[in-house]
mmCIF file of C-alpha atoms and ligand atoms in Angstrom:
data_model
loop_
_atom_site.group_PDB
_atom_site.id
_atom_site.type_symbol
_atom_site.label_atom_id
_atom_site.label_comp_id
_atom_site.label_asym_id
_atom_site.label_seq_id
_atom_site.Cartn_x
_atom_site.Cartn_y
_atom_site.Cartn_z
ATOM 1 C CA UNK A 22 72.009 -76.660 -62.833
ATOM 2 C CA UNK A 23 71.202 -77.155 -59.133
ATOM 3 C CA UNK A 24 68.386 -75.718 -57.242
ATOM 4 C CA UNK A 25 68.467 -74.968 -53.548
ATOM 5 C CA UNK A 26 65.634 -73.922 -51.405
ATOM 6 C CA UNK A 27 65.977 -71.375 -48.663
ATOM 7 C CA UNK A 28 65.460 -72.164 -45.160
ATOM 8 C CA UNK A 29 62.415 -69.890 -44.503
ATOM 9 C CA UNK A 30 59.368 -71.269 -44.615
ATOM 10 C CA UNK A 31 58.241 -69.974 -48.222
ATOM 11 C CA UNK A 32 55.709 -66.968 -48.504
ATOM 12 C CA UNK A 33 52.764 -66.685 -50.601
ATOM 13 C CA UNK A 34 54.367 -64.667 -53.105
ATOM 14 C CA UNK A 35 57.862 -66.761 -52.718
ATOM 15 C CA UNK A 36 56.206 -69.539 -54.363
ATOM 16 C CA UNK A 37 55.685 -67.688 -57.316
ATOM 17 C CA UNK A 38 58.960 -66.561 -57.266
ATOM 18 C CA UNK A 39 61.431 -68.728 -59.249
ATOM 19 C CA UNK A 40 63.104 -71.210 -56.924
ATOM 20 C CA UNK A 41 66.442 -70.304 -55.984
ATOM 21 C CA UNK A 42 69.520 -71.526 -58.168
ATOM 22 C CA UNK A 43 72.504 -72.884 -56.901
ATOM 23 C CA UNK A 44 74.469 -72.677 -60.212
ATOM 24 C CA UNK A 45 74.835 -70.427 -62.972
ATOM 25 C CA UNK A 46 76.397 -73.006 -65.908
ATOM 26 C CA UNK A 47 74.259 -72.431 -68.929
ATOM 27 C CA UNK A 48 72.077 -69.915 -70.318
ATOM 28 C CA UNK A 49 69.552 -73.494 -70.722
ATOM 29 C CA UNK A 50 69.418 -73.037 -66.926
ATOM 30 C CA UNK A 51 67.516 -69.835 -66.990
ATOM 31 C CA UNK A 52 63.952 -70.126 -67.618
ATOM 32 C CA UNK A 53 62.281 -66.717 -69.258
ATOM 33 C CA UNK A 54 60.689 -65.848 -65.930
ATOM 34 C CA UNK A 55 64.508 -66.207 -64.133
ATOM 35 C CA UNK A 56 66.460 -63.912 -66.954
ATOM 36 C CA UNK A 57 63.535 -61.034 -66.465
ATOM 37 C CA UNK A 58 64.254 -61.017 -62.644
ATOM 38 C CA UNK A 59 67.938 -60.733 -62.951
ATOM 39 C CA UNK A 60 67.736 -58.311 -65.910
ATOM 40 C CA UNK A 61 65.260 -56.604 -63.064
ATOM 41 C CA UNK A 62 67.622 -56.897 -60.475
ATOM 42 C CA UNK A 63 70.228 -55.628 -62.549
ATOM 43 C CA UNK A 64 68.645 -52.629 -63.465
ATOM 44 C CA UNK A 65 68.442 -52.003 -59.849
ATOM 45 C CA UNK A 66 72.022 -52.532 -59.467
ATOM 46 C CA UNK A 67 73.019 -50.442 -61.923
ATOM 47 C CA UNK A 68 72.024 -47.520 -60.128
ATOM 48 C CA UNK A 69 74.664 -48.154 -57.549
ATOM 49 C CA UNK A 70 77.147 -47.461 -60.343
ATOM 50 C CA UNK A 71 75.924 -44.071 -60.610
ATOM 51 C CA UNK A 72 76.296 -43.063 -56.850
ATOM 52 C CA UNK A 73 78.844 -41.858 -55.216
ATOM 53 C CA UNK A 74 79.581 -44.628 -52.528
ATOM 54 C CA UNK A 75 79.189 -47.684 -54.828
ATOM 55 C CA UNK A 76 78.419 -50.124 -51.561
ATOM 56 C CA UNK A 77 75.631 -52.193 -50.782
ATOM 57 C CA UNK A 78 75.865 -54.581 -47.879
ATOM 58 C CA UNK A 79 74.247 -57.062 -49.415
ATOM 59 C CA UNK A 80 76.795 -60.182 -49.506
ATOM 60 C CA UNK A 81 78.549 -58.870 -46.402
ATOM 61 C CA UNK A 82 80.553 -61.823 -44.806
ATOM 62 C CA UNK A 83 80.603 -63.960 -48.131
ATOM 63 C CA UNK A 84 83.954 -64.719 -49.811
ATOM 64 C CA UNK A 85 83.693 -64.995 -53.823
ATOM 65 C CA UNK A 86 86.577 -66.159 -55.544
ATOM 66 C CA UNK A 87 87.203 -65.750 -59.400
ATOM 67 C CA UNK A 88 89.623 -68.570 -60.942
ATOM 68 C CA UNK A 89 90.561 -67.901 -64.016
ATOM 69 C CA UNK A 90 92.172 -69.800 -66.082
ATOM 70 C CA UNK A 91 92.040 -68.128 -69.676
ATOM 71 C CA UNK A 92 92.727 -64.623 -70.000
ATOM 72 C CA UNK A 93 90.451 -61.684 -69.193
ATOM 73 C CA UNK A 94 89.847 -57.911 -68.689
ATOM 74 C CA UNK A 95 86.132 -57.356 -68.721
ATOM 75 C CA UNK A 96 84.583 -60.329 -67.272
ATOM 76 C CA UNK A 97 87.024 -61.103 -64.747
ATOM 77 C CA UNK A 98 87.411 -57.539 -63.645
ATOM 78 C CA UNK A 99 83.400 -56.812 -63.553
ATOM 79 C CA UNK A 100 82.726 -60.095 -61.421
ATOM 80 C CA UNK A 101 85.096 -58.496 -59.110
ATOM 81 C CA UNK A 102 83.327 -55.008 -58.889
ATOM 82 C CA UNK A 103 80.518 -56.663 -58.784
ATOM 83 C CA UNK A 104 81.272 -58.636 -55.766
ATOM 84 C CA UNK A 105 82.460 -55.758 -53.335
ATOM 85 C CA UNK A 106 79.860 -53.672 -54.708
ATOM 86 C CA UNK A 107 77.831 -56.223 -52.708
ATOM 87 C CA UNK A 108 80.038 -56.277 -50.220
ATOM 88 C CA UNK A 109 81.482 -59.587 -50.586
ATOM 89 C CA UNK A 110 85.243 -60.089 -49.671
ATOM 90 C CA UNK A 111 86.723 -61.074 -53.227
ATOM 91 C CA UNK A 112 89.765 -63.020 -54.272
ATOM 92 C CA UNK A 113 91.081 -63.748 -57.756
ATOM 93 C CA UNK A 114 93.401 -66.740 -58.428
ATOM 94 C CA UNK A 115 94.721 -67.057 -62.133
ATOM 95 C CA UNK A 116 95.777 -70.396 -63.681
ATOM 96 C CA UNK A 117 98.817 -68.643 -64.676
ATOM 97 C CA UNK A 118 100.154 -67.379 -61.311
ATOM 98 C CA UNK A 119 98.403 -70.268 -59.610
ATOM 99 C CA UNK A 120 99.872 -73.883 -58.912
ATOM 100 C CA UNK A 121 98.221 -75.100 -61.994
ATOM 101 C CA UNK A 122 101.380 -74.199 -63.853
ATOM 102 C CA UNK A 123 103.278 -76.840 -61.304
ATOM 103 C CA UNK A 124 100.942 -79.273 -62.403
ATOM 104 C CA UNK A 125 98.060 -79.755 -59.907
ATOM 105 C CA UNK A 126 94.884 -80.766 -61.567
ATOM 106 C CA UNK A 127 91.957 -78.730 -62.056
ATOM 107 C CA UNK A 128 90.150 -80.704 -59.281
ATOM 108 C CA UNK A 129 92.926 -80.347 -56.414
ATOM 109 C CA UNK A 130 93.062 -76.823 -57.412
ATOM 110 C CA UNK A 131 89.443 -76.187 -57.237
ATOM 111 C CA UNK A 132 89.775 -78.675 -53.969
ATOM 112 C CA UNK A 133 92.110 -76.657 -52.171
ATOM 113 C CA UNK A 134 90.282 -73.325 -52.766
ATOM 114 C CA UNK A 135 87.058 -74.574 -51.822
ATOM 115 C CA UNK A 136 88.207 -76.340 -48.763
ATOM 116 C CA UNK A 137 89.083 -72.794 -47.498
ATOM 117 C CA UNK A 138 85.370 -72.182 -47.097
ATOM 118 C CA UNK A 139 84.384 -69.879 -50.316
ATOM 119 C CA UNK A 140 80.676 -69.475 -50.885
ATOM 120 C CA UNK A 141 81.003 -68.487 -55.026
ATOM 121 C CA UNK A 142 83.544 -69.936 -57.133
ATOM 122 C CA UNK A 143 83.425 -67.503 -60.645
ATOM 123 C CA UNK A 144 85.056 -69.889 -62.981
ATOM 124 C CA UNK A 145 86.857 -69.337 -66.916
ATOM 125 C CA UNK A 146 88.627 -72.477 -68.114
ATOM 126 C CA UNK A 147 89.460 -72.957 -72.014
ATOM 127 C CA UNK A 148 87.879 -76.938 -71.615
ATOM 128 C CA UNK A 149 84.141 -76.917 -72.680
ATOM 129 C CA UNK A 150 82.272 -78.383 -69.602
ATOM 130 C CA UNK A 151 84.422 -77.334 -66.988
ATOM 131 C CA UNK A 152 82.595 -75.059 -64.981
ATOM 132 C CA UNK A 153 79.967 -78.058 -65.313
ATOM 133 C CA UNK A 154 82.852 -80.548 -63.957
ATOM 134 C CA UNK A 155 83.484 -78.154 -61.294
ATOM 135 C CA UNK A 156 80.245 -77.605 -59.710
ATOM 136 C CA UNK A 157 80.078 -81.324 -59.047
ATOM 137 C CA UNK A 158 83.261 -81.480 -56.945
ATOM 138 C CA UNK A 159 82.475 -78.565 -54.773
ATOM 139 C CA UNK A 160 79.726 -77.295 -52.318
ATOM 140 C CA UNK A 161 79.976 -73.369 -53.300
ATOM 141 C CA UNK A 162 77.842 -71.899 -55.509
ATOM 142 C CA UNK A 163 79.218 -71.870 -59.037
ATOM 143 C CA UNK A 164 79.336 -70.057 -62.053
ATOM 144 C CA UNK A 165 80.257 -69.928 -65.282
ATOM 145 C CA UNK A 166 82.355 -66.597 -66.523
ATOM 146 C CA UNK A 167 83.179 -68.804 -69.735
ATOM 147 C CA UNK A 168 83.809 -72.357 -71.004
ATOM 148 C CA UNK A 169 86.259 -73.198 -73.910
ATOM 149 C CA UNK A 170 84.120 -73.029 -77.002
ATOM 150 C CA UNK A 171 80.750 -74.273 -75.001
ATOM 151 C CA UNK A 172 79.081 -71.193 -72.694
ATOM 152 C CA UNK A 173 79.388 -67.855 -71.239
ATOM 153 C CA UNK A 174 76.139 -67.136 -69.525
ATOM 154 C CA UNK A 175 76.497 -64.135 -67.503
ATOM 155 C CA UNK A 176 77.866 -62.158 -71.337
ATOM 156 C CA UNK A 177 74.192 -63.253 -72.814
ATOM 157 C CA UNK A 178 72.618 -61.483 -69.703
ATOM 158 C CA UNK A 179 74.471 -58.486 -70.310
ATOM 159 C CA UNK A 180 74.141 -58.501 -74.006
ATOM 160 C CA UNK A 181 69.892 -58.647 -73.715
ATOM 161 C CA UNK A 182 70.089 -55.918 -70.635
ATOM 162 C CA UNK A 183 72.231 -53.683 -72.745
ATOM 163 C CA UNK A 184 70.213 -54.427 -76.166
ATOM 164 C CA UNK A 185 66.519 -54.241 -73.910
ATOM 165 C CA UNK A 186 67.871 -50.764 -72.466
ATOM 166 C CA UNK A 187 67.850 -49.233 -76.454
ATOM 167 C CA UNK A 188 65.205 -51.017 -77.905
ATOM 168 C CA UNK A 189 62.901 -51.913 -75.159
ATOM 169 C CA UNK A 190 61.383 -55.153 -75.923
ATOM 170 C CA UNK A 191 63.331 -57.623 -77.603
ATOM 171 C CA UNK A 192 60.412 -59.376 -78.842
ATOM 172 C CA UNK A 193 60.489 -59.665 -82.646
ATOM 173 C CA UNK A 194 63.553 -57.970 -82.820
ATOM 174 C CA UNK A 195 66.206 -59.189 -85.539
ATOM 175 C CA UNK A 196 69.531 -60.064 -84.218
ATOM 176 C CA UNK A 197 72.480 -61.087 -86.315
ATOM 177 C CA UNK A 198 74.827 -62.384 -84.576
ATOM 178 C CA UNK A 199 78.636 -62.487 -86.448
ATOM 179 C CA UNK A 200 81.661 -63.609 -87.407
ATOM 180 C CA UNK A 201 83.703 -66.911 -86.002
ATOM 181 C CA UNK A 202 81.432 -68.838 -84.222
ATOM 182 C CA UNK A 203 83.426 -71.867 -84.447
ATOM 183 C CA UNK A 204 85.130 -70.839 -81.542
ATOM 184 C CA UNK A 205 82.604 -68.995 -79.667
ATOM 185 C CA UNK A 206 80.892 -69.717 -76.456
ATOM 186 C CA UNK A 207 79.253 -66.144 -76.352
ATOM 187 C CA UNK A 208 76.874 -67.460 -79.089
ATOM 188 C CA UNK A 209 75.456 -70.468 -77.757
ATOM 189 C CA UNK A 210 74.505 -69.079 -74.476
ATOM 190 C CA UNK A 211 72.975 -66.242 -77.117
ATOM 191 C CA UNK A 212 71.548 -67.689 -78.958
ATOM 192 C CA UNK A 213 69.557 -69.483 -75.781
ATOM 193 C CA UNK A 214 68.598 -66.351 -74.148
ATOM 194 C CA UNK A 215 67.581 -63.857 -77.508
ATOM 195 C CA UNK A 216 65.442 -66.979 -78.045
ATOM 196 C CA UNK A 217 63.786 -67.027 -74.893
ATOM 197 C CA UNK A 218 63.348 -63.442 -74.374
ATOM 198 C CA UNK A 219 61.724 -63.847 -78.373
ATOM 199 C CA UNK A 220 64.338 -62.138 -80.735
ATOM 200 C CA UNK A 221 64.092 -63.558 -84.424
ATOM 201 C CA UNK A 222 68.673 -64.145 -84.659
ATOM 202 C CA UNK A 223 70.156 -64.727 -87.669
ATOM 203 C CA UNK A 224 73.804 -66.474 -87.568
ATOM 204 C CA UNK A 225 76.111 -65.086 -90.007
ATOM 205 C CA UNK A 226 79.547 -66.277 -90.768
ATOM 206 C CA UNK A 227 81.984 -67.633 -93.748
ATOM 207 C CA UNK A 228 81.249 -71.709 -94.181
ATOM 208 C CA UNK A 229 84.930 -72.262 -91.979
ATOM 209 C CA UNK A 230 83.781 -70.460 -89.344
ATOM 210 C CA UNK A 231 80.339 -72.534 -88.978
ATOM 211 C CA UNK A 232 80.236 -74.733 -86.083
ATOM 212 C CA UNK A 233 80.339 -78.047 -87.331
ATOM 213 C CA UNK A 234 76.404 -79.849 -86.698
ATOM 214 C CA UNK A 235 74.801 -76.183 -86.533
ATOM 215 C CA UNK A 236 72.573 -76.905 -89.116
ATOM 216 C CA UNK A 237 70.586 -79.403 -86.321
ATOM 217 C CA UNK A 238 70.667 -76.751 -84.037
ATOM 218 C CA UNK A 239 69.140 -74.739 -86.569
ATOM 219 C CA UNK A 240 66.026 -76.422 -86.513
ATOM 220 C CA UNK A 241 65.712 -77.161 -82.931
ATOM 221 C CA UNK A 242 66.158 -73.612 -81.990
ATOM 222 C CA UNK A 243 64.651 -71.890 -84.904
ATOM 223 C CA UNK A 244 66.977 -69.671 -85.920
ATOM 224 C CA UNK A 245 68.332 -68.700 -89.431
ATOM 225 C CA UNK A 246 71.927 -69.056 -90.494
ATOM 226 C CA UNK A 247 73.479 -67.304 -93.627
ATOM 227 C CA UNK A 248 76.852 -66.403 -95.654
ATOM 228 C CA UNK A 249 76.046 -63.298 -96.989
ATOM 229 C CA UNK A 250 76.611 -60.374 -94.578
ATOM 230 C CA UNK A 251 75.947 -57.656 -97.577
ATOM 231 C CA UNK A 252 72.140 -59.692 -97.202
ATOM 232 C CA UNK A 253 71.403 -59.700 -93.994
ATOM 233 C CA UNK A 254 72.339 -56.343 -92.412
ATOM 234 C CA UNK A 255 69.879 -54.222 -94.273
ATOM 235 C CA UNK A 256 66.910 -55.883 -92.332
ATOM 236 C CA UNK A 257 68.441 -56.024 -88.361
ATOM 237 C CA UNK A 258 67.971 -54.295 -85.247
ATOM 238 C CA UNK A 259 71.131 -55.812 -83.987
ATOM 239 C CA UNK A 260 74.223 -56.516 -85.011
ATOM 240 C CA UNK A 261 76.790 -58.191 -82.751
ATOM 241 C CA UNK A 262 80.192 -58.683 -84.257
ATOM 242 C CA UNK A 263 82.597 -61.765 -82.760
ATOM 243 C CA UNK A 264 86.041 -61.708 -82.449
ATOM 244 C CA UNK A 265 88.150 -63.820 -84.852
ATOM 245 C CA UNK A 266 89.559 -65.753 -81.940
ATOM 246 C CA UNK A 267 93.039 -66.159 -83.719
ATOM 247 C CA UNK A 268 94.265 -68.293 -80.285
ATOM 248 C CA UNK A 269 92.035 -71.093 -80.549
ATOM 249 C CA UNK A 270 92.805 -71.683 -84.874
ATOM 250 C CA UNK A 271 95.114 -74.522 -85.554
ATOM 251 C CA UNK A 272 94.884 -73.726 -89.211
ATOM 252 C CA UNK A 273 93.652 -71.517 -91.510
ATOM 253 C CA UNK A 274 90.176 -70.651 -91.539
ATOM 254 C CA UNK A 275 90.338 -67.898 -93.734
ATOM 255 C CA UNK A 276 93.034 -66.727 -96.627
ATOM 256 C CA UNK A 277 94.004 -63.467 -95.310
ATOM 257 C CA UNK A 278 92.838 -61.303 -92.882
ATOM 258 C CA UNK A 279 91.980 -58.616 -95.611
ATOM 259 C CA UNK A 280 89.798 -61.050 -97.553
ATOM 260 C CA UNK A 281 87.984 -61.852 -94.101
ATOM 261 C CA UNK A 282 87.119 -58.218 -93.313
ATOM 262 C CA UNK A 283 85.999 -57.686 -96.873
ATOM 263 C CA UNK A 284 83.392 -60.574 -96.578
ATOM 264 C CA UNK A 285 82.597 -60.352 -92.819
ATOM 265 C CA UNK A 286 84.056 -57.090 -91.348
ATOM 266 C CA UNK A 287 81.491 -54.436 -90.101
ATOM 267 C CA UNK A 288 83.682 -51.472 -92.581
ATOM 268 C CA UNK A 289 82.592 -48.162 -92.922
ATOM 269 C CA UNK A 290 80.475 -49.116 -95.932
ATOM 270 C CA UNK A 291 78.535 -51.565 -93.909
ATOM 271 C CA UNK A 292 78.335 -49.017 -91.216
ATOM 272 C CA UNK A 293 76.228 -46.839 -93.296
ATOM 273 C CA UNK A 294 74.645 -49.840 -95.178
ATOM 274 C CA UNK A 295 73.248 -50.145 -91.476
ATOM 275 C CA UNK A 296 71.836 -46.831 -90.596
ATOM 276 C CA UNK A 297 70.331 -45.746 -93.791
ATOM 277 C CA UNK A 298 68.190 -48.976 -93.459
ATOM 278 C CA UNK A 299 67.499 -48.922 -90.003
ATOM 279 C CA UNK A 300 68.975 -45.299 -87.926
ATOM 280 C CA UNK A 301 67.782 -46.802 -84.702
ATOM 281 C CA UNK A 302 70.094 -50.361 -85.306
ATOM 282 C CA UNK A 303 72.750 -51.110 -82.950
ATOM 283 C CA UNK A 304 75.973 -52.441 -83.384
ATOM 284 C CA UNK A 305 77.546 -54.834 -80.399
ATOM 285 C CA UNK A 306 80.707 -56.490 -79.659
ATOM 286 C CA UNK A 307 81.188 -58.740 -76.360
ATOM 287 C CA UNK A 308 85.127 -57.311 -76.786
ATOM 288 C CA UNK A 309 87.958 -57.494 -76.904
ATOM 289 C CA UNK A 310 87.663 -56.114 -80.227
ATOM 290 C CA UNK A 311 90.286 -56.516 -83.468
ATOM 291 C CA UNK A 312 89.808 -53.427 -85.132
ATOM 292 C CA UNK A 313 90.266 -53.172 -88.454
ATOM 293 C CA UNK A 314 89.800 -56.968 -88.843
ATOM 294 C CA UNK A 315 85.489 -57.917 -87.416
ATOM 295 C CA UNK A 316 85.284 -54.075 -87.377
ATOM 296 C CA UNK A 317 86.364 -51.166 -88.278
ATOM 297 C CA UNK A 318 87.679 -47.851 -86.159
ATOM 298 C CA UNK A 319 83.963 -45.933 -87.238
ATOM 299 C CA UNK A 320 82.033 -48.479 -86.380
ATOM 300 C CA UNK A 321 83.294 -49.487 -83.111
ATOM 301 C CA UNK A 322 83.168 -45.760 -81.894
ATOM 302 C CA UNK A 323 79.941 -44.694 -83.544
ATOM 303 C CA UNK A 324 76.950 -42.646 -81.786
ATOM 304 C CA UNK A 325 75.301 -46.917 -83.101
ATOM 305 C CA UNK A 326 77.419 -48.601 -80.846
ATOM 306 C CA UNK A 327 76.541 -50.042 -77.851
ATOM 307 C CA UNK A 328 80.207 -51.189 -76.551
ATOM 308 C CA UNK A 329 81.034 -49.550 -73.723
ATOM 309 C CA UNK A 330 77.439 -49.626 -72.410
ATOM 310 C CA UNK A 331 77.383 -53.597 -72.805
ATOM 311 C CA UNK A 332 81.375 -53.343 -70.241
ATOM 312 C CA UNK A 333 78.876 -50.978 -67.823
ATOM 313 C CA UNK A 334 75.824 -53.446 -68.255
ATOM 314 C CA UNK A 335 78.026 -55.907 -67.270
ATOM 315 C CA UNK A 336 78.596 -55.120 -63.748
ATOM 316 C CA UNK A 337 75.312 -54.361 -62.719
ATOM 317 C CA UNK A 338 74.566 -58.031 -63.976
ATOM 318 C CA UNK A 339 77.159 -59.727 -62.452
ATOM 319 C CA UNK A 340 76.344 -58.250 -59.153
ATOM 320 C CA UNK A 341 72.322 -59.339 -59.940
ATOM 321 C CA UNK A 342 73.575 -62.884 -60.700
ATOM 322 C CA UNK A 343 75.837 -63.169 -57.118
ATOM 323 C CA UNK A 344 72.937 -61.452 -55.251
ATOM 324 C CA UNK A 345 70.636 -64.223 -56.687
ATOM 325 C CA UNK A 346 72.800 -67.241 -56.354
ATOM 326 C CA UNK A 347 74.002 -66.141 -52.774
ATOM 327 C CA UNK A 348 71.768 -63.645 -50.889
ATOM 328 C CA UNK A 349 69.411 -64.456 -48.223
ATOM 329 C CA UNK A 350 70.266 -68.559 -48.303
ATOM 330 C CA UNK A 351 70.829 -69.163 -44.962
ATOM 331 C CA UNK A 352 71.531 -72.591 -45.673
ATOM 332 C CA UNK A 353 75.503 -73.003 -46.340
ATOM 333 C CA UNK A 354 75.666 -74.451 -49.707
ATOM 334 C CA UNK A 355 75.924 -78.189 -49.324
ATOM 335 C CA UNK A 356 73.505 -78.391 -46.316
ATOM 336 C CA UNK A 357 70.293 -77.821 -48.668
ATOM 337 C CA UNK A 358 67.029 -78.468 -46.534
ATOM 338 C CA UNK A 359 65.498 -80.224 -49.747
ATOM 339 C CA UNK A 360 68.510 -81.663 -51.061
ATOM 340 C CA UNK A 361 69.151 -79.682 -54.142
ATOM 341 C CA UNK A 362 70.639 -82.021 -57.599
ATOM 342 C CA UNK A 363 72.626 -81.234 -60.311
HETATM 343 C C1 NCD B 30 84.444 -63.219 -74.823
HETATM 344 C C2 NCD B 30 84.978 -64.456 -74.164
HETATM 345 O O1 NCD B 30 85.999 -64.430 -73.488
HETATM 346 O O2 NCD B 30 84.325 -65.450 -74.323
HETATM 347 N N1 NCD B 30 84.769 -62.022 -74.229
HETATM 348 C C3 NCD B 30 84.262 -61.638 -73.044
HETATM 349 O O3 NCD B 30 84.003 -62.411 -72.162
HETATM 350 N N2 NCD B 30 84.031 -60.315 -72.883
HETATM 351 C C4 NCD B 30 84.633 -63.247 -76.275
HETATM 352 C C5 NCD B 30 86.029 -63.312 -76.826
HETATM 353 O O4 NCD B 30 86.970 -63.723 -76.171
HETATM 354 O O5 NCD B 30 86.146 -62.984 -77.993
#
C-alpha cells in the first residue's frame, strides 16, 4: 500500500488524522483507526442513498474506471454508483469485451487505460496479486474490487458496516465465517478486518475446502477453525455463508452437492438451530448466493438475514473508499510532494 500526502500544509488536527492512502490492495493496509473513518464516512454516505437527488459533488472532474476482468453484479455495479454518486465521470471496461480477449497483456491493457489520464483504476482479475501488480505500473490510485483467491477489501468493509449497523460493536462478537474457503478471497481480507475491529471468528468448513497452510495462519491471527457446523452455530452472533465457487474446482471437493448442504448448508433446521440460541444472530452472505446448496430459500430471505442490507452497505462504502483515496489531493497521483512508496 502507498501513502501520499496532500499538498496543504497539514493542520493540527490533520496530523492526527490517518495519512492519506494511495491504494486500497489489502484489508492489511487498513490500520483500526483507517477502517473506523471509512465505516464513518460511509455512514455519512449512506444517507445520500436515501435522498431524492443521490449527487454529491464531491469527485467532480475525476474519471474512475472499473476493469473487470472476472464476472460481477454487485461489486462492479456498486463501485459504479458509488462513483457518480460522487460525481465522478465513470467508465467500465470488461476483460471480456475488452482487447484482452485479442491477446494484449494485462500491463498494456492497464497501460493504455491509464495513459488516458484516469485518476482510480477499480480492478477484479481472477490472478491473486494482480491488483498488487497493477498499482506498480500505473500512477492512478488503485483498488482492489477482488483478487483470484487472495483479497477483496472493499466486501470486508461492507461486511463490518453492515454487521456494526445490527449489533453495534463488534467487539467480542462471534463470527463464523463458512463454507469453501479454499477459493475465497472474501475471507482473508475478513478475517483481517473482524480481527482488527476485535470479533472472536471461527472458520468453518469440510477438511477439502480448508485452505491449504491455514492452520499457521491460525495461530498468527488467532482465530479458531472447525468441521463441525452442527457445533459451532449454537454459540455465534454471525454467521456468514460462502459460496461453493463451483468455477474455480478442478476436481471434486465434495461427493455430491446434497451431502455438502447436509454437512455445511445453512437448512431450515440450522436456521432455527440459530435463533432459538441466539434471536438477535445474523445470517450473511457476500452473494451471489446458490440456494439450496450453502443455503437454503428460508434462510436467505429470513427477518435474520442481513443480505440485501450488506448490497445497500456496499455502496455507501465504496463511495467512502473513492472519497478517501481521491478527494481533496491536489497533488495528481504520481507527483506526490513526499514521494509516496509502495
Ligand atoms: C464475492 C467475490 O466475487 O469475491 N462476491 C462479491 O464480490 N460480492 C464472492 C463470490 O464470488 O462468491
Amino acid at each position: 500500500m502507498t501513502t501520499a500526502t496532500t499538498a496543504v500544509a497539514p493542520t493540527p488536527e490533520a496530523a492526527t488524522r490517518p495519512r492519506r492512502r494511495r491504494h486500497l490492495l489489502s484489508s492489511a493496509d487498513l490500520s483500526l483507526p483507517e477502517i473506523r473513518e471509512i465505516l464513518d464516512t460511509a455512514a455519512e454516505m449512506h444517507e445520500v442513498q436515501r435522498r431524492d437527488v443521490k449527487k454529491l459533488p464531491t469527485l467532480r472532474g475525476r474519471t474512475v474506471v472499473n476493469l473487470f476482468f472476472e464476472d460481477s453484479t454487485r461489486t462492479r455495479s456498486s463501485f459504479e454508483i458509488a462513483g457518480k454518486w460522487l460525481s465522478a465521470d465513470v467508465i467500465n471496461v470488461s476483460g471480456k469485451g475488452s482487447s484482452t480477449s485479442k491477446g494484449e497483456s494485462l500491463r498494456d491493457t492497464v497501460l493504455t487505460v491509464a495513459a488516458m489520464g484516469v485518476d482510480a483504476l477499480v480492478i477484479r482479475h481472477g490472478a491473486s496479486g494482480a491488483a498488487h501488480q497493477v498499482s506498480q505500473w500505473v500512477d492512478a490510485h488503485v483498488v482492489n474490487a477482488g483478487d483470484g483467491m487472495h483479497e477483496h477489501p472493499t466486501q470486508a468493509l461492507l461486511d463490518a458496516y453492515t454487521m456494526e449497523r445490527r449489533l453495534g460493536s463488534l467487539e467480542g462478537r462471534h463470527v463464523a465465517i463458512v463454507g469453501d474457503l479454499t477459493h475465497s478471497r472474501v475471507v482473508r481480507s475478513n478475517l483481517i478486518t473482524l480481527g482488527r475491529l476485535g470479533a472472536r471468528v471461527t472458520l468453518v468448513a469440510p477438511p477439502t475446502l480448508m485452505p491449504a497452510g491455514i492452520g499457521a495462519w491460525s495461530q498468527s491471527d488467532g482465530f479458531a477453525l472447525s468441521h463441525d457446523l452442527d457445533e459451532v452455530l449454537p454459540g455465534v452472533d454471525v454467521v456468514m455463508m460462502l459460496r461453493v465457487q463451483r468455477e474455480r474446482m478442478s476436481g471434486g471437493f465434495f461427493p455430491t452437492p446434497r451431502e455438502y448442504t447436509v454437512g455445511y448448508g445453512l437448512t431450515r433446521d440450522r436456521l432455527r438451530t440459530l435463533v432459538a440460541a441466539n434471536p438477535e444472530a445474523v445470517i450473511c452472505h457476500p452473494g451471489p448466493m446458490n440456494r439450496g446448496l450453502e443455503i437454503a430459500a428460508d434462510a436467505a430471505d429470513a427477518a435474520q438475514s442481513l443480505i440485501l442490507e450488506q448490497v445497500s452497505a456496499g455502496v455507501a462504502v465504496r463511495m467512502s473508499v473513492l472519497y478517501h483515496l481521491l478527494a481533496g489531493s491536489d497533488e495528481r497521483p504520481g507527483h506526490d510532494h513526499e514521494g509516496g512508496e509502495s
